[in-house]
Coordinates of N, CA and C in Angstrom, one line a residue:
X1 N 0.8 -1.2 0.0 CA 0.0 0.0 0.0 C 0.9 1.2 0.0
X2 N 1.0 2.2 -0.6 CA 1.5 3.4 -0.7 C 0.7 4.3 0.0
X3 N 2.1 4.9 0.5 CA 1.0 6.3 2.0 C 1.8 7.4 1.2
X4 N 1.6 8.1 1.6 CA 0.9 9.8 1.2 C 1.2 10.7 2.5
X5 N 1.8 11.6 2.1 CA 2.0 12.6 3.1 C 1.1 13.6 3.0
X6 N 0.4 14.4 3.5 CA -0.3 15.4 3.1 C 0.1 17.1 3.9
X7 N 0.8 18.0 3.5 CA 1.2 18.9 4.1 C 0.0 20.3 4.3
X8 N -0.5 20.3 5.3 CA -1.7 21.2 5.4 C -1.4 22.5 5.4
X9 N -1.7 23.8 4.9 CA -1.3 24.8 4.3 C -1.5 25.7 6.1
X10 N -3.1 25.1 6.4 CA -3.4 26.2 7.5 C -2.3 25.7 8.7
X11 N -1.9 23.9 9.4 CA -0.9 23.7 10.0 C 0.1 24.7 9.6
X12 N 0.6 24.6 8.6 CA 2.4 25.6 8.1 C 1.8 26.8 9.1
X13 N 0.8 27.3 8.5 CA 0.4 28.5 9.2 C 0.8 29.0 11.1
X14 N -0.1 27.9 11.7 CA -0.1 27.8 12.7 C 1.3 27.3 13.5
X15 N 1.7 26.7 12.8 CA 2.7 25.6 13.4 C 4.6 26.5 12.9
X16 N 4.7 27.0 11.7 CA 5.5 28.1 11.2 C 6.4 27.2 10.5
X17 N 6.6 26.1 10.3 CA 7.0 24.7 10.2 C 6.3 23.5 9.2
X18 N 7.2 23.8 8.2 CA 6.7 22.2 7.2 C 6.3 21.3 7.8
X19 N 7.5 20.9 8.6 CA 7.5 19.2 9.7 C 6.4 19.6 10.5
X20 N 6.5 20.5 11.0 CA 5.8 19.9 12.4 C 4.1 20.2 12.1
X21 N 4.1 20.4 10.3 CA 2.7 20.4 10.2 C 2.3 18.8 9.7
X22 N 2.9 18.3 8.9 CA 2.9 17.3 8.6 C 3.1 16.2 10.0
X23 N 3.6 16.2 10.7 CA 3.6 15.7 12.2 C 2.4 16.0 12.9
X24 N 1.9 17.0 13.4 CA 0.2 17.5 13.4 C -0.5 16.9 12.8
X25 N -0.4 16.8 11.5 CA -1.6 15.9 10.2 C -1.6 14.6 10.8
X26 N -0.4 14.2 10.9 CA 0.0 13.0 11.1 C -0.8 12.2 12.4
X27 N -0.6 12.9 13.6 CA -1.3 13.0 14.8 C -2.3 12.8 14.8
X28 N -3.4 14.0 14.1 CA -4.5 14.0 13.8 C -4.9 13.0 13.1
X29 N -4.9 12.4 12.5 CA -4.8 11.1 11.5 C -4.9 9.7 12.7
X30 N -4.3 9.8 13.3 CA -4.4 8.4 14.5 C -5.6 8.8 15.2
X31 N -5.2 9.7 15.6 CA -6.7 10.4 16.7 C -7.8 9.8 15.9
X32 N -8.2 10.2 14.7 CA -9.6 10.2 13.7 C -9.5 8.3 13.8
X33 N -8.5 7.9 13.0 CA -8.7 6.1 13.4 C -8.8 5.3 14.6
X34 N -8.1 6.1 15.4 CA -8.6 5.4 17.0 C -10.0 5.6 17.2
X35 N -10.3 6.9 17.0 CA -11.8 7.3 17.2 C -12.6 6.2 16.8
X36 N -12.1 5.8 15.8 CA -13.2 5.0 14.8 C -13.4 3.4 15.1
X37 N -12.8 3.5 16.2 CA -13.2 1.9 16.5 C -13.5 2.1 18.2
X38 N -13.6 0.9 18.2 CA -14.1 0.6 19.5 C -13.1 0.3 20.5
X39 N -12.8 0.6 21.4 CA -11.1 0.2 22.2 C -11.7 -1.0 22.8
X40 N -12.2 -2.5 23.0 CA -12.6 -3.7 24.1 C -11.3 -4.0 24.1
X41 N -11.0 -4.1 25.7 CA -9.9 -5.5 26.3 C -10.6 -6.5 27.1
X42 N -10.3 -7.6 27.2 CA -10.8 -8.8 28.1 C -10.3 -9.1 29.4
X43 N -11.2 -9.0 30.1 CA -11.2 -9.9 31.3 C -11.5 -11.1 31.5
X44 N -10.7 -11.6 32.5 CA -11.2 -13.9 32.6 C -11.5 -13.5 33.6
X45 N -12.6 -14.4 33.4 CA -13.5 -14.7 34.6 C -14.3 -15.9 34.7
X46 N -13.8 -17.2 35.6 CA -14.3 -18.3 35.7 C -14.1 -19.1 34.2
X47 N -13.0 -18.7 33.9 CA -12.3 -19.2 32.5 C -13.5 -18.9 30.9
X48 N -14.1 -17.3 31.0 CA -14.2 -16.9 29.8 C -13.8 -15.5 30.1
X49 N -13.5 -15.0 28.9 CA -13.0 -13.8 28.2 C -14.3 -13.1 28.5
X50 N -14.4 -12.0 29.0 CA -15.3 -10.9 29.2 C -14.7 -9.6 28.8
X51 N -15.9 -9.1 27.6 CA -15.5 -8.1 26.9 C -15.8 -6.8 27.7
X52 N -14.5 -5.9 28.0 CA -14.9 -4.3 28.5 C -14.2 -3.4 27.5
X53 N -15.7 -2.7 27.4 CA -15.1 -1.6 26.6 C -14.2 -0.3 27.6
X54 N -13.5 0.0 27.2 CA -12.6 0.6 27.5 C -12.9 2.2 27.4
X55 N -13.0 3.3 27.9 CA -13.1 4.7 27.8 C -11.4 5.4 27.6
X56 N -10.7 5.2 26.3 CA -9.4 6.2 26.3 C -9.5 7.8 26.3
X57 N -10.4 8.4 26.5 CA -10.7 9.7 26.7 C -10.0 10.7 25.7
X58 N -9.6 9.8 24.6 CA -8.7 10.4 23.0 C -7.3 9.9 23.0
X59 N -6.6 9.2 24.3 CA -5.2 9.0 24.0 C -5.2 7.8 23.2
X60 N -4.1 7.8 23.0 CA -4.0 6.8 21.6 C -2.1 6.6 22.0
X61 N -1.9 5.4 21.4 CA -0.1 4.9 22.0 C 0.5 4.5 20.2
X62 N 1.3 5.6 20.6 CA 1.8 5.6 19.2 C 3.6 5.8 19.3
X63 N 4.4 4.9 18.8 CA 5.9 5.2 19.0 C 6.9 6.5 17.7
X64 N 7.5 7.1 18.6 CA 8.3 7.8 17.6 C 8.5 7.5 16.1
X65 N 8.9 6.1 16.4 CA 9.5 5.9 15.2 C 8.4 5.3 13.9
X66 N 7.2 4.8 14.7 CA 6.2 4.5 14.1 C 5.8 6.1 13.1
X67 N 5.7 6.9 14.4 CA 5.1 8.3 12.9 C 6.6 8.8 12.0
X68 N 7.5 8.5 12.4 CA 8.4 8.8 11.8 C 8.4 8.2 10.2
X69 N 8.4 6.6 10.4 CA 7.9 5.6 9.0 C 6.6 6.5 8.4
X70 N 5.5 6.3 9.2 CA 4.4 7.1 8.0 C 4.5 8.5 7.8
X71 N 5.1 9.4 8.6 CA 5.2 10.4 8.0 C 6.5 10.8 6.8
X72 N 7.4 10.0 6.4 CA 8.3 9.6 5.0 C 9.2 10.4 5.5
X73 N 9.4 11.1 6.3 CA 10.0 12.0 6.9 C 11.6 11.6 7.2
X74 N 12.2 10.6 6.9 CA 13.4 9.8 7.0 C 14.5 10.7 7.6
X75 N 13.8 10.3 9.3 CA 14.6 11.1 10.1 C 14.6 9.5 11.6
X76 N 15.3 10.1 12.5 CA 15.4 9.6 13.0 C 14.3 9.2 14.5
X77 N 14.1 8.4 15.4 CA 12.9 8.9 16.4 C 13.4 9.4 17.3
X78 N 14.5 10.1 17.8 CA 15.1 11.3 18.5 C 14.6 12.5 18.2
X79 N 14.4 12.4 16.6 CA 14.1 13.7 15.8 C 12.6 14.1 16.1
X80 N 12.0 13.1 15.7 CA 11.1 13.1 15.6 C 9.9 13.3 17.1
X81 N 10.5 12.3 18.3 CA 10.6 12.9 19.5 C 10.2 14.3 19.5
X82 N 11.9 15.1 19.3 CA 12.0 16.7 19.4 C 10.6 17.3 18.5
X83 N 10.2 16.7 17.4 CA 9.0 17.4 17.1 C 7.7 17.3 17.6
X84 N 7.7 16.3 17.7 CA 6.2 15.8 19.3 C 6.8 17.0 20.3
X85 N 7.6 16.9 21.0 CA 7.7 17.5 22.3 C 7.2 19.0 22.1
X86 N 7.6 19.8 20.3 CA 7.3 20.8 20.2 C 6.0 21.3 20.2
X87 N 5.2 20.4 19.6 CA 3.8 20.2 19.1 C 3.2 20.5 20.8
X88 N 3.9 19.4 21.7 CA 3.3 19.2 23.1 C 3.3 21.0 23.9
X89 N 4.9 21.3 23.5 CA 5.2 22.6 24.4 C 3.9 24.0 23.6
X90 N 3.9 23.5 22.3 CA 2.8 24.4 22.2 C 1.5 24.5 22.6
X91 N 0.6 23.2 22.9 CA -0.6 23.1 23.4 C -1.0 22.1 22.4
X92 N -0.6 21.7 21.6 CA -1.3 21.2 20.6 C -1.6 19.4 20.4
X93 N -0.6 18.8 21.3 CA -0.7 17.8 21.6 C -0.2 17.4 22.8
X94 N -1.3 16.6 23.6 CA -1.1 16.5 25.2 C 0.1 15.1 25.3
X95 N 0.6 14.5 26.0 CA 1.6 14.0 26.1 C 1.7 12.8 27.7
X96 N 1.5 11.7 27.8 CA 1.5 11.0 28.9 C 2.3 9.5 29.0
X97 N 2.3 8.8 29.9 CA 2.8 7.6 30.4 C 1.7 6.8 30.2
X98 N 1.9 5.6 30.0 CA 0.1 4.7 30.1 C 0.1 4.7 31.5
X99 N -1.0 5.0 31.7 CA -1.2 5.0 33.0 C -1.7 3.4 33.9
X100 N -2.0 2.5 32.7 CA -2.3 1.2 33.1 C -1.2 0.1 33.1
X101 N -0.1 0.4 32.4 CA 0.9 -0.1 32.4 C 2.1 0.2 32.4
X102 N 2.6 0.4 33.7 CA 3.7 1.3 33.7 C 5.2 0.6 32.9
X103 N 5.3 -0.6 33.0 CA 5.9 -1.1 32.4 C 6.9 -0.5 31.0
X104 N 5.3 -0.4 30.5 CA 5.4 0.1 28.7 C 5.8 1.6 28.7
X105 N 6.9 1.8 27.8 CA 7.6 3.1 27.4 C 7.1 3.7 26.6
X106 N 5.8 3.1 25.8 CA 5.3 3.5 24.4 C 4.9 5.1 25.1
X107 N 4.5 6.4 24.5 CA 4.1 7.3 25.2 C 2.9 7.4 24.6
X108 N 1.9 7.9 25.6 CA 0.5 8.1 24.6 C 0.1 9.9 24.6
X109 N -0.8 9.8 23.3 CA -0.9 11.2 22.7 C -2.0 11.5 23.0
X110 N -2.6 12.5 22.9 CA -4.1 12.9 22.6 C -4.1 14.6 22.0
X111 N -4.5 14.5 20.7 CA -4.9 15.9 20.3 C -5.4 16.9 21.1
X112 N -5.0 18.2 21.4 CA -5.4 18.9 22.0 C -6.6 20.1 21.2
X113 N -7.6 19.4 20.4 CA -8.0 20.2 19.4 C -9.1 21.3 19.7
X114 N -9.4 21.8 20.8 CA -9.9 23.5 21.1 C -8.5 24.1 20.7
X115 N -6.9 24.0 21.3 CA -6.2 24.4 21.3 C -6.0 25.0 19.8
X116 N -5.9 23.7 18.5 CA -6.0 23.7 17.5 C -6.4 24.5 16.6
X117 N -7.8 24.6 17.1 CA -8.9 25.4 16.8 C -8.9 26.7 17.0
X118 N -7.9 27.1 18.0 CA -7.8 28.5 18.5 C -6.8 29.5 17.8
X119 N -6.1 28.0 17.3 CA -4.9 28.6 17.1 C -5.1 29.3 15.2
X120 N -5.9 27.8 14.5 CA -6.6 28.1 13.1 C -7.1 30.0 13.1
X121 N -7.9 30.0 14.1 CA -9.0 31.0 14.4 C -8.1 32.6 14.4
X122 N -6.9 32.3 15.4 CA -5.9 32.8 15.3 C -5.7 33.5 14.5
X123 N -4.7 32.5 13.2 CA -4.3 33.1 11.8 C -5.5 33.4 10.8
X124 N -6.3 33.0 11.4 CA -7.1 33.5 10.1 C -7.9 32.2 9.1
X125 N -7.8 30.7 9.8 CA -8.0 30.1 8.9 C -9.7 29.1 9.9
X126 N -10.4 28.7 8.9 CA -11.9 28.2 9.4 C -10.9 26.7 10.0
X127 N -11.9 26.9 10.9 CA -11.5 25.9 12.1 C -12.3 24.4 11.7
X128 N -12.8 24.5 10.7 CA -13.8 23.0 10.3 C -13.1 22.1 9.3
X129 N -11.7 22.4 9.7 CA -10.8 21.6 8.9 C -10.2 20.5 10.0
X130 N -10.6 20.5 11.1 CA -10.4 19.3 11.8 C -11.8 18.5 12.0
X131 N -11.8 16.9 11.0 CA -12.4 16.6 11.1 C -13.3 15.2 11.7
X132 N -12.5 16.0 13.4 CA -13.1 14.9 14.6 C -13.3 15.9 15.3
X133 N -14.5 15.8 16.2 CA -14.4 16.1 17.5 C -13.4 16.3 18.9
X134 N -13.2 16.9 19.1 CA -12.1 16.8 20.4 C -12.9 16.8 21.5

């Protein structure tokens, strides 16, 4: 399957940055497919699997180097790191530990999109270009 970068004109705007709009798009892009399913994990109980649906409240567990691959961006996940963290220091993307597994190093994300939205509104661009709910 061949992926596609898509560089959003209003992001550059907001963001002042090629990358880190396409890294935003990118973001926003998991957010919208997480959205779109259902998160169930299993519980055993008296030896069957019992389905709970799960409430992620938008985070989603996504590795550096995973958006690094789909974003074609052929950089490194240090790099790419540094551009999450920037996206984070601006408001734009919230940033946590799983909080059910501390174990796991993966970090989880969640769009910050009033932020997004404010910021569109900001420069000058209509805010109905994000198209999920936050």
């Amino acid at each position: 399957m061949l992926r596609r970068v898509i560089i959003k004109e209003e992001f550059v705007a907001i963001t002042g940055d090629y990358k880190l709009a396409i890294v935003l798009n990118q973001l926003l892009e998991y957010a919208q497919q997480y959205a779109s399913f259902v998160h169930v994990e299993y519980e055993e109980e008296n030896g069957q699997n019992i389905p709970l649906i799960v409430n992620t409240g938008g985070w989603f567990n996504v590795t550096s180097e995973e958006v690094a691959r789909q974003t074609l961006m052929n950089i490194s996940s240090k790099t790419m790191r540094e551009y999450i963290k920037a996206l984070v220091k601006k408001g734009w993307v919230e940033e946590r530990d799983n909080p059910s597994h501390k174990w796991n190093r993966t970090k989880q994300y969640r769009v910050n999109h009033d932020q997004v939205r404010k910021s569109l509104l900001h420069v000058g661009y209509d805010s109905t270009v994000l198209t999920i709910e936050g």
